Coordinates of C-alpha atoms in Angstrom, one line a residue:
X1 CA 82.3 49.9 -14.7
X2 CA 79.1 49.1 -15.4
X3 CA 77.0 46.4 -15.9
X4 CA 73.2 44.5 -16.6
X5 CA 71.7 41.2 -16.8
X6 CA 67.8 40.5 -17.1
X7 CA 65.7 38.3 -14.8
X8 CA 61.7 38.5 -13.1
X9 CA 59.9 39.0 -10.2
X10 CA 57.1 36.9 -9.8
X11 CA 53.3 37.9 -9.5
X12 CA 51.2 34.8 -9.3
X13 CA 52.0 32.8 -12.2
X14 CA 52.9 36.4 -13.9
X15 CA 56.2 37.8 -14.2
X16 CA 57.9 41.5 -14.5
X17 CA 60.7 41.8 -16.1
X18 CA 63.8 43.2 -14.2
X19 CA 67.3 44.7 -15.0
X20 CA 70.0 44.0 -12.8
X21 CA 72.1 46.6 -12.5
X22 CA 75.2 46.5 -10.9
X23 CA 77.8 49.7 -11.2
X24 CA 81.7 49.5 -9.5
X25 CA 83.5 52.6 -8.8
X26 CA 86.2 54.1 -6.4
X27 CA 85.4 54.9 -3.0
X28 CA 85.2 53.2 0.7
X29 CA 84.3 49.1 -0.1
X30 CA 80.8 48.8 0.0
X31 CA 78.2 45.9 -1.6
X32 CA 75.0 47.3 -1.3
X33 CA 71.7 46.3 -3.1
X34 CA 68.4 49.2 -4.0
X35 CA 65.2 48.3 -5.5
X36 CA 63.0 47.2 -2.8
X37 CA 64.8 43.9 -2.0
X38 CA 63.5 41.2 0.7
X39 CA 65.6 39.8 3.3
X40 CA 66.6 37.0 1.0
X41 CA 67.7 39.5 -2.1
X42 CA 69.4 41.4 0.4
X43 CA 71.5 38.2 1.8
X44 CA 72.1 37.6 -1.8
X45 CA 75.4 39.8 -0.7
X46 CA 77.1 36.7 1.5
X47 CA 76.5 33.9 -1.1
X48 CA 77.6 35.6 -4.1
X49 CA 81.0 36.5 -1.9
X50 CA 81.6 33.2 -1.0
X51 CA 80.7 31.8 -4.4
X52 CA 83.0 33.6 -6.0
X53 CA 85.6 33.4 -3.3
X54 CA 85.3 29.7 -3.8
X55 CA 86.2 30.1 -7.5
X56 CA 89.2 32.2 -6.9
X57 CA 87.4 35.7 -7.5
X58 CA 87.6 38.4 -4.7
X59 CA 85.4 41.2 -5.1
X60 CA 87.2 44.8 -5.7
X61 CA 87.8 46.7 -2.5
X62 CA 85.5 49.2 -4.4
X63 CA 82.0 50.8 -4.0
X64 CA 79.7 48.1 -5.5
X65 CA 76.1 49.0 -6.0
X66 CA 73.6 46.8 -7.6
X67 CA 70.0 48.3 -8.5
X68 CA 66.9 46.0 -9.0
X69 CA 64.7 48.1 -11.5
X70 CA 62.1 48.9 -11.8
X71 CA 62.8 50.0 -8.3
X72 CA 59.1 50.4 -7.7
X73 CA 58.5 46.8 -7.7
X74 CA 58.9 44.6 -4.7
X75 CA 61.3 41.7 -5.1
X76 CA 61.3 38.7 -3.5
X77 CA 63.5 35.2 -3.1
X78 CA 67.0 34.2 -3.6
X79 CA 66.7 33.2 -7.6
X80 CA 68.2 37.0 -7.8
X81 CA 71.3 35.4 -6.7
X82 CA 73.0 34.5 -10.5
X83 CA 71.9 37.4 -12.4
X84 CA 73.4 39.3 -9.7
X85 CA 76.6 37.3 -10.0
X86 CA 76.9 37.5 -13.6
X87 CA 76.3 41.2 -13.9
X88 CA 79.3 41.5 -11.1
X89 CA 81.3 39.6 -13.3
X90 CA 80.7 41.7 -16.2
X91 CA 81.2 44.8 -13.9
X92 CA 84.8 43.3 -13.3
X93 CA 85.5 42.5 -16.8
X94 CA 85.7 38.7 -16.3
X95 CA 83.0 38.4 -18.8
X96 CA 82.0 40.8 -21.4
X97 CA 78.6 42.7 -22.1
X98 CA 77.9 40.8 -25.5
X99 CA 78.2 37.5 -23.4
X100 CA 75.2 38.0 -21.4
X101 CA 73.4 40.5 -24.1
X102 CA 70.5 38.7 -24.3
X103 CA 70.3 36.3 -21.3
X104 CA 67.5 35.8 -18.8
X105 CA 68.4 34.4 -15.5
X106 CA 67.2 32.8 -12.3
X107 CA 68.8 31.0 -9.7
X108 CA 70.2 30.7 -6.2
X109 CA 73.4 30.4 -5.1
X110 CA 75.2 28.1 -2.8
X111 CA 78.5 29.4 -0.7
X112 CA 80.7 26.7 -2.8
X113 CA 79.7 28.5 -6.5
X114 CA 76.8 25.5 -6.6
X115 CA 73.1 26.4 -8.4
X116 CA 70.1 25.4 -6.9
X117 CA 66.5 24.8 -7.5
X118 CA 64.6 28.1 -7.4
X119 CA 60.5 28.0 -7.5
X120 CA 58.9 29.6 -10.7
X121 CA 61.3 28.9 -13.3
X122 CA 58.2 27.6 -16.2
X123 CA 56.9 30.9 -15.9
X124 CA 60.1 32.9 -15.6
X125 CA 61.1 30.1 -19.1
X126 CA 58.0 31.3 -20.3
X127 CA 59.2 34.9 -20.3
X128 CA 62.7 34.7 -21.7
X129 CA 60.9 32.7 -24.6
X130 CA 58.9 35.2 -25.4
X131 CA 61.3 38.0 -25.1
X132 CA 63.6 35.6 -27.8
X133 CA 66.3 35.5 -24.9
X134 CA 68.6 32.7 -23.2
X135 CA 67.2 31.4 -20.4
X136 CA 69.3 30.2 -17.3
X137 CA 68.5 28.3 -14.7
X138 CA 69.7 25.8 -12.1
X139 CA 70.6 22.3 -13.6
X140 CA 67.8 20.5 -11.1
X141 CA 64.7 22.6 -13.1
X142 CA 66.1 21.9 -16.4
X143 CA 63.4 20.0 -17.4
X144 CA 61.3 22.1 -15.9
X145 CA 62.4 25.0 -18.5
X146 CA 62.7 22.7 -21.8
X147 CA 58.5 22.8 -21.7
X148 CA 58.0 26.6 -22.3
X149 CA 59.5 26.2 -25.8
X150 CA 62.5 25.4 -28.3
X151 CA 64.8 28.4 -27.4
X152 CA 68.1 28.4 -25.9
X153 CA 68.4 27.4 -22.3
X154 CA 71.1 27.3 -20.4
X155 CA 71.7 25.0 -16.9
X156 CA 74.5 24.4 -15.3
X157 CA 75.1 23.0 -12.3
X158 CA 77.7 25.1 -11.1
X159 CA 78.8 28.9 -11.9
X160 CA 82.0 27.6 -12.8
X161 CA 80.5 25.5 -15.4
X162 CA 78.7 29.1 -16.7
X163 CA 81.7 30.8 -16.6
X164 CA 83.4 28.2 -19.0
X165 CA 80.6 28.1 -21.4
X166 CA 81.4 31.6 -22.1
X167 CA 84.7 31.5 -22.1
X168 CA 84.1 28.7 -24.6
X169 CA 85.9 26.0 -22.8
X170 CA 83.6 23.9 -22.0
X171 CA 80.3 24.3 -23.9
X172 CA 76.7 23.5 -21.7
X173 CA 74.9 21.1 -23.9
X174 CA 71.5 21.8 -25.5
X175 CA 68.5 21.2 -23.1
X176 CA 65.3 19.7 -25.0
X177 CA 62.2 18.1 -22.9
X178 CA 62.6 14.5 -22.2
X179 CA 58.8 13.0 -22.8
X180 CA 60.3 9.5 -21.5
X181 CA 59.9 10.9 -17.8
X182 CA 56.1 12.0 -19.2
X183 CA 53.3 10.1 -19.3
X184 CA 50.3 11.7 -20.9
X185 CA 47.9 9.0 -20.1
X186 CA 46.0 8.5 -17.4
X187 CA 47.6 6.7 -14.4
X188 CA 45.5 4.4 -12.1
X189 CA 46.9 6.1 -8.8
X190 CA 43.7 6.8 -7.2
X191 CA 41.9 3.1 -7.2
X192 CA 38.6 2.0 -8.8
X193 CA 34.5 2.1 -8.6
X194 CA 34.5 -1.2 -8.8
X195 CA 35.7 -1.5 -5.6
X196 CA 33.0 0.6 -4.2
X197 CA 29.4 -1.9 -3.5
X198 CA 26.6 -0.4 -3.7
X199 CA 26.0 3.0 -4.1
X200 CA 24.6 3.2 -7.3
X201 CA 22.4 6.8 -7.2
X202 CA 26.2 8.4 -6.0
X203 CA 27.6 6.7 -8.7
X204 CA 25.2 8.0 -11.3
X205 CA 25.7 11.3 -9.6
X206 CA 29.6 11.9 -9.4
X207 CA 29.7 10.8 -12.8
X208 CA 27.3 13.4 -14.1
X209 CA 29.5 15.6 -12.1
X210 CA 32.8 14.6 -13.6
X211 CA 31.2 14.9 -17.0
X212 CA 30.0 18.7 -16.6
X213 CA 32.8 19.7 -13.6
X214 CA 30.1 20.1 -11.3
X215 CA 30.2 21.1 -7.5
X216 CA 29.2 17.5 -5.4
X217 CA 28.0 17.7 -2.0
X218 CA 27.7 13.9 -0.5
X219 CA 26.0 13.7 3.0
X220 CA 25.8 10.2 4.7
X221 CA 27.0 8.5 8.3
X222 CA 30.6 7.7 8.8
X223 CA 32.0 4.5 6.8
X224 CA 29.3 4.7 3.9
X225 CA 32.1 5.1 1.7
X226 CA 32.0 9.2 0.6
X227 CA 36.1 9.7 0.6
X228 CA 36.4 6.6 -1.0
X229 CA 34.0 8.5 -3.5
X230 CA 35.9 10.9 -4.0
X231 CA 39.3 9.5 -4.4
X232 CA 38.0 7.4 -7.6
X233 CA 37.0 10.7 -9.1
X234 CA 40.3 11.6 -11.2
X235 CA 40.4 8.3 -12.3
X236 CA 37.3 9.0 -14.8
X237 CA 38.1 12.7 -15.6
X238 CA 39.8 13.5 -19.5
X239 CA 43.0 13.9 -19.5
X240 CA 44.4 17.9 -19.6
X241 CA 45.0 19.9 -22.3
X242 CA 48.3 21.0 -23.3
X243 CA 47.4 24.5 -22.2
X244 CA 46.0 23.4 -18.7
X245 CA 49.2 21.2 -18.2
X246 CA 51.2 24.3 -18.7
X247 CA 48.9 26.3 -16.1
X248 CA 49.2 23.6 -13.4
X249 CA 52.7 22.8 -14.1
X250 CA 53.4 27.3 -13.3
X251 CA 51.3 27.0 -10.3
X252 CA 53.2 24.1 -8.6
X253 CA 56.6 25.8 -9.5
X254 CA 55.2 28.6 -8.1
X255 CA 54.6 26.9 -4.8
X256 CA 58.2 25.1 -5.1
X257 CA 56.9 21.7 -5.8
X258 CA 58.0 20.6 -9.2
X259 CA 59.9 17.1 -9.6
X260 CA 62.5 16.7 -11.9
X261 CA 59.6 15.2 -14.6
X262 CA 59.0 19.1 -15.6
X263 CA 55.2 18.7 -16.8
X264 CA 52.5 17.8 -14.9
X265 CA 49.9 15.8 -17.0
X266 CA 47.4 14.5 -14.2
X267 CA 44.6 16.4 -12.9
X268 CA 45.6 17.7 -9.2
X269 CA 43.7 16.2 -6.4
X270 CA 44.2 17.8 -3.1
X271 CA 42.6 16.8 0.1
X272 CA 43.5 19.6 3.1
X273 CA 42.4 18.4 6.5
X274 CA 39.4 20.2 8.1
X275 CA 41.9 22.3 10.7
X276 CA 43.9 23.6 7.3
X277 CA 43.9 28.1 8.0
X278 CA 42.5 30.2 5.9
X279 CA 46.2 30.9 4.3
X280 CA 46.3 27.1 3.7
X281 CA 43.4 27.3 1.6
X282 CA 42.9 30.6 -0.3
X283 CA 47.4 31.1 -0.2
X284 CA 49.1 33.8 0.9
X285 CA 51.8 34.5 3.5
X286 CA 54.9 37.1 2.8
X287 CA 55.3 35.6 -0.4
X288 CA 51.5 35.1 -1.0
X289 CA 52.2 31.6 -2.4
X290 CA 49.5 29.6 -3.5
X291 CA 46.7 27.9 -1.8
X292 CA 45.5 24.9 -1.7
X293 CA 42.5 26.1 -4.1
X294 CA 44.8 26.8 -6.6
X295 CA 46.7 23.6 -6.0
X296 CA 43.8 22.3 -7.4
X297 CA 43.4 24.4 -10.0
X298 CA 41.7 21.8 -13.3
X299 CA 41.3 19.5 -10.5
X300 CA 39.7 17.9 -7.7
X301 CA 39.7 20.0 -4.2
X302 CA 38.4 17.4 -1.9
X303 CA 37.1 19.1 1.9
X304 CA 36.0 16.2 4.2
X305 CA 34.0 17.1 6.7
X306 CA 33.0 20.4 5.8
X307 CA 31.2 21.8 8.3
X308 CA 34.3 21.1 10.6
X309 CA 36.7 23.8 7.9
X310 CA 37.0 27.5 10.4
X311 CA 33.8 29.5 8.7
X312 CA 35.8 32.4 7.2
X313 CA 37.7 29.4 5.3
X314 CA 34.8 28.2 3.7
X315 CA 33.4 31.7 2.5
X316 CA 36.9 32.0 0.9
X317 CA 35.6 29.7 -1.8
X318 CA 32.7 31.8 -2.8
X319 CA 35.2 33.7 -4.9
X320 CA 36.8 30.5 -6.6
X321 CA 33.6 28.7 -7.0
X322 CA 32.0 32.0 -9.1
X323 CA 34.9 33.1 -11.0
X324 CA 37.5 30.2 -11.4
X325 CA 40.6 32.8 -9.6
X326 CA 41.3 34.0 -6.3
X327 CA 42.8 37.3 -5.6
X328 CA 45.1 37.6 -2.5
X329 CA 45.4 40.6 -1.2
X330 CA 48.2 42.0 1.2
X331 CA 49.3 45.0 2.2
X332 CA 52.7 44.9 0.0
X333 CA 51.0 42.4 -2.6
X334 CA 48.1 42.0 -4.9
X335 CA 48.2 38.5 -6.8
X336 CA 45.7 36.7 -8.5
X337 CA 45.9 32.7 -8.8
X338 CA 43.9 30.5 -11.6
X339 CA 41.6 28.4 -9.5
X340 CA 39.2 27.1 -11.8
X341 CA 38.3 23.8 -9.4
X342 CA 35.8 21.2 -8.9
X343 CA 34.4 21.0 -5.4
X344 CA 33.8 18.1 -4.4
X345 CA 32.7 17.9 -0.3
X346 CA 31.7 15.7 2.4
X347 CA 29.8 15.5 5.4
X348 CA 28.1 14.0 8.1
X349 CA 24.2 14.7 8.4
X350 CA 25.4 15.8 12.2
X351 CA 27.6 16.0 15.2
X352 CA 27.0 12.2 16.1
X353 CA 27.4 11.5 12.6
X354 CA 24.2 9.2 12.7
X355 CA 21.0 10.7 12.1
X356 CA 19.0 9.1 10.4
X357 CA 20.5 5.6 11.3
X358 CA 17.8 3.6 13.8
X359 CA 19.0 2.2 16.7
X360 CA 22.2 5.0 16.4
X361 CA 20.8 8.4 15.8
X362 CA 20.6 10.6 19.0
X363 CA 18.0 12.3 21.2
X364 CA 18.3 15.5 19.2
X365 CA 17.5 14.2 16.2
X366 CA 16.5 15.4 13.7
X367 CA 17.7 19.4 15.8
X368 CA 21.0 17.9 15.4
X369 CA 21.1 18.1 11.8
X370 CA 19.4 21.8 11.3
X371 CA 22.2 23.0 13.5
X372 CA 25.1 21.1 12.3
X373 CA 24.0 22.4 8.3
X374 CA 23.6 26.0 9.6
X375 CA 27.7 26.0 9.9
X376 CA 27.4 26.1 5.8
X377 CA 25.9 29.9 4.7
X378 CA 23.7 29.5 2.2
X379 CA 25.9 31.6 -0.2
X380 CA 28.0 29.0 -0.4
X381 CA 25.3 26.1 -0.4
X382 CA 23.9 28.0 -3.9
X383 CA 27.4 27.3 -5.5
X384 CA 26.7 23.4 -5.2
X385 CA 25.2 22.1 -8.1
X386 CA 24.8 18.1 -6.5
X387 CA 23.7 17.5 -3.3
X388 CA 24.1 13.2 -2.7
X389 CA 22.4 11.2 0.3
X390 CA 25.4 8.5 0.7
X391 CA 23.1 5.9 3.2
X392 CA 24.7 2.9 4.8
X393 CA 25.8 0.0 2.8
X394 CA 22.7 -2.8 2.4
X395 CA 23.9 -6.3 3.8
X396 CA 23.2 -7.6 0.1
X397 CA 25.2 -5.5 -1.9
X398 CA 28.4 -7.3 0.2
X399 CA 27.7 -10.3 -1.9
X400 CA 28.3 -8.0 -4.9
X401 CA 30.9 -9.9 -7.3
X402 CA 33.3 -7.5 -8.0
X403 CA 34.2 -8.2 -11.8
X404 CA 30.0 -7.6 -12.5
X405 CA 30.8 -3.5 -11.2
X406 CA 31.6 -0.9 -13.8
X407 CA 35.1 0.3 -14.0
X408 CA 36.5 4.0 -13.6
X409 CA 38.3 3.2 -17.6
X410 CA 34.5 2.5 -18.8
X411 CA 33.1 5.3 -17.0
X412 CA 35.7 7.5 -17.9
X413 CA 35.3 6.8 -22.1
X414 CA 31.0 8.2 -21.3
X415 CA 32.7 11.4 -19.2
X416 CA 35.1 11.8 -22.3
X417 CA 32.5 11.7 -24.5
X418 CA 30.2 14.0 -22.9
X419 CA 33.2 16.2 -22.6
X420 CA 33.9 16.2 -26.0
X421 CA 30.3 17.5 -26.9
X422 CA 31.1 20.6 -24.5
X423 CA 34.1 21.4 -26.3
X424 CA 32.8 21.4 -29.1
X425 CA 30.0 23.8 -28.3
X426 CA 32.4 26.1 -26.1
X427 CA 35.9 26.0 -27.1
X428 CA 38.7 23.3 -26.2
X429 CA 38.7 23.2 -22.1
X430 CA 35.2 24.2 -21.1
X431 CA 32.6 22.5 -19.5
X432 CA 28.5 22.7 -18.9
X433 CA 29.7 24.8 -15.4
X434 CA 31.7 27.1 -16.6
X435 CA 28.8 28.0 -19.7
X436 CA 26.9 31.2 -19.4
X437 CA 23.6 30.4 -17.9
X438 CA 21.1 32.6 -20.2
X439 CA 22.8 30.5 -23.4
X440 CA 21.1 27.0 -21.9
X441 CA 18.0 28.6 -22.3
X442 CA 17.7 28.2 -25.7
X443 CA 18.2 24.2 -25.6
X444 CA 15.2 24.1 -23.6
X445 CA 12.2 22.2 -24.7
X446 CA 8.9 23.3 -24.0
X447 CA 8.0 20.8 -21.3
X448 CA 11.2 21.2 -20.2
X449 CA 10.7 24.9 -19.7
X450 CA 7.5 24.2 -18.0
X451 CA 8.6 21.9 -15.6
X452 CA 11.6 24.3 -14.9
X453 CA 9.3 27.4 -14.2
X454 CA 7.1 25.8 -12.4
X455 CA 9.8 24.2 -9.8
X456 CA 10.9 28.0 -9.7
X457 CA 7.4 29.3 -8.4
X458 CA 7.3 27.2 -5.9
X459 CA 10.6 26.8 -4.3
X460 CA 11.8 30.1 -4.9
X461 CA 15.1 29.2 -5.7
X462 CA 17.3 32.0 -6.5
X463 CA 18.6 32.8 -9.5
X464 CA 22.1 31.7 -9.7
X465 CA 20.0 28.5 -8.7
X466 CA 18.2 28.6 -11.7
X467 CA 20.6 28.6 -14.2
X468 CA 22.7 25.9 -12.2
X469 CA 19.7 23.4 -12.5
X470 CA 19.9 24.5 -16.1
X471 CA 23.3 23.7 -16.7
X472 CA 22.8 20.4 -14.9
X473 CA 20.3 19.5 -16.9
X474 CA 22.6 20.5 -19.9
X475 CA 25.0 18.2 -18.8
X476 CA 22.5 15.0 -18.3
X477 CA 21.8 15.7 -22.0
X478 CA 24.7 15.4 -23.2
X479 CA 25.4 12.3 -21.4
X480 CA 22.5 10.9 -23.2
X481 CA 23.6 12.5 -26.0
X482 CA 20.4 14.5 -26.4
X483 CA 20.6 18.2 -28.7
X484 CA 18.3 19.7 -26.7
X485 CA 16.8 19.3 -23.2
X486 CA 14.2 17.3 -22.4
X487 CA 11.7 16.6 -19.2
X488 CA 13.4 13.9 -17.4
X489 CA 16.6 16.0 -18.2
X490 CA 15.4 18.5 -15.8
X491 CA 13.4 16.5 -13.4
X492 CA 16.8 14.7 -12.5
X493 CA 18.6 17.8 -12.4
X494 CA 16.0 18.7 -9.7
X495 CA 16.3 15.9 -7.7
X496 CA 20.3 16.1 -7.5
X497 CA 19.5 19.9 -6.5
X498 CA 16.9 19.6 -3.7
X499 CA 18.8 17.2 -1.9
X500 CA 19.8 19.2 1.1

């Protein structure tokens, strides 16, 4: 007898589409499964035994052979665990072909007939939807699934409860997205500038950067307040798009970290400490999983103390920072990740941390500092569009009253708004960054241009340079809400540029 029932393999946040194909005939008893399985497809064998021993099925003292094709393609995890188990019931005539027709499955197996969560069901939803199939999955990632569209899904809990719903004993019911669990606003998680005193130039500065997605840079002694910085950054950013929602929400499943909400609508922030690998950051591994730079992915990666990240980490983010992907390569595995980020780093101006600082800086100053910045290539210092001195909190701005400071919710309506000029420009989701360069050009004015060329000649910047100051400048214009821009436009621009 012969059977087959459609699931994926995963490739990034990509899928393949695979027919399981499971065939029973006479000979010595055999269970044996082809197509370039892992170690976890091939243990697939045991819990599909006991699941269906549990449920009163023994499997035929028969030649069983199940084939994963296309056989060319490597498959990995144990969500090939029910389609597996549904095409053997076909195979032994416990269900029928037409039953499972035009299903799409994914899910593990536990050895009492149990389903369990399974990373990657969005994008493996995402699929069946737009093959017009049935989608099944585990009952824990059913909300996970209602988000890729308004087709038939299927979770139970159990394969028993499966098994009835084709049998038509006990139907599953109909799973639809529950916005209640959903919040598409912004949620204050990540505290407030108001309570940072003081300052006000990195202030001004991340703001700019929020506005445009700009790479920041903030250099200053320890306890001047530059991860506080940082963690009130998400709090001012726009809220996602439906379509980047759907992007992070496939990365995290991806990576196995979805919560039963099934749709994440808050940008990502992720902070990795300074010993995270190389793997940690860019992803990879057997399964090359993501990274923490796709993690991140329409977000916030926050590195503090950057100079302390392993050197071949940080040249890992040349790719990201140019390109907004990163490829992982591995000798069984090619994948590419969405990793469209905002860098925002930190550091201290040395080793001592206080150069700079009378009365604290050491003898090697300012040595200290040239040799503590020549752990950061240059490559990778051009791909930084702010560069902030953070200095040490003035006695007087303690006094501050806390109700006179600006709020992240006012800041945030001036970043909206200056976000909603770059969408209207580009197209829904891009910003100033992510622009062409040579197109800025033509918003130049003519002292603008002047002042630009002549900071050019002088400093030799290089070119990728150029067009970052340009975009910059771009952004501070539309901040001011300027059509074209102007002199001071670029002479701040400059300023936040030269600052290392």
């Amino acid at each position: 007898m012969h059977a087959c029932v459609k699931t994926v393999a995963f490739f990034g946040i990509s899928t393949v589409e695979v027919d399981v194909q499971v065939q029973i005939l006479n000979g010595m008893p055999s269970f044996s499964i082809v197509g370039l399985p892992d170690k976890a497809v091939a243990e697939s064998r045991e819990r599909i035994r006991s699941s269906l021993y549990s449920m009163g099925i023994s499997l035929p003292a028969k030649r069983i052979t199940v084939n994963l094709a296309p056989a060319d393609v490597q498959k990995e995890g144990s969500h090939y665990d029910l389609p597996i188990a549904l095409a053997l019931l076909v195979a032994m005539e416990i269900l029928s072909q037409e039953d499972i027709v035009n299903v799409l499955a994914i899910g593990e197996l536990s050895l009492i007939g149990g389903l369990s969560k399974v990373p990657g069901v969005l994008p493996a939803a995402l699929c069946a939807q737009s093959h017009n199939n049935i989608f099944i999955c585990p009952a824990e990632c059913a909300q996970e699934a209602a988000w890729a569209g308004d087709k038939a899904i299927l979770a139970p809990k159990t394969l028993t409860a499966l098994l009835n719903h084709f049998k038509g004993q006990q139907l599953l019911p109909r799973i639809t997205p529950d916005k209640s669990q959903v919040r598409s606003d912004w949620i204050p998680t990540f505290g407030c500038f108001s309570d940072i005193k003081g300052q006000i130039v990195a202030k001004r500065a991340l703001e700019i950067a929020a506005a445009g997605s700009h790479n920041v840079l903030m250099s200053g002694p320890p306890g001047v307040g530059k991860s506080m910085l940082a963690s009130r950054i998400p709090g001012i950013l726009p809220p996602m798009t439906s379509k980047e929602s759907l992007e992070v929400t496939m990365i995290h499943s991806m990576a196995g970290m979805m919560d039963n909400c099934g749709l994440i609508m808050q940008r990502p922030y992720r902070s990795p400490h300074h010993s995270a690998s190389l793997v940690a950051l860019v992803g990879g591994g057997n399964n090359a999983k993501p990274g923490e730079v796709s993690l991140a992915h329409n977000g916030v990666l926050f590195l503090d103390e950057l100079p302390e990240f392993s050197r071949m980490a940080l040249e890992s983010l040349r790719q990201p920072l140019e390109t907004g992907d990163i490829t992982i390569a591995r000798a069984n595995n090619h994948v590419t990740y969405p990793a469209r980020i905002q860098l925002i780093a930190a550091m201290n101006p040395c080793k001592c941390g206080y150069m700079g600082v009378p009365e604290k800086e050491c003898s090697r100053a300012p040595r200290c500092g040239q040799d503590y910045l020549r752990k950061l290539s240059g490559p990778l210092l051009d791909r930084i569009d702010i560069f902030i001195d953070v200095p040490v909190v003035k006695l007087q701005d303690y006094y501050q009253d806390k109700s006179q400071l600006e709020t992240s919710d006012v800041i945030r309506q001036r970043v909206i708004k200056a976000r909603k000029i770059q969408y209207d420009r580009y197209g829904e989701g891009k910003t100033n960054a992510e622009a062409s360069g040579t197109d800025m050009e033509r918003y130049l004015s003519d002292e603008a241009r002047r002042m630009l060329l002549a900071f050019v000649d002088k400093s030799k910047v290089s070119a990728r340079g150029f067009y970052r100051i340009l975009k910059l400048a771009r952004t501070l214009a539309d901040c001011s809400e300027s059509d074209s821009i102007q002199k001071e436009h670029i002479a701040e621009s400059i300023e936040y540029r030269t600052g290392y």
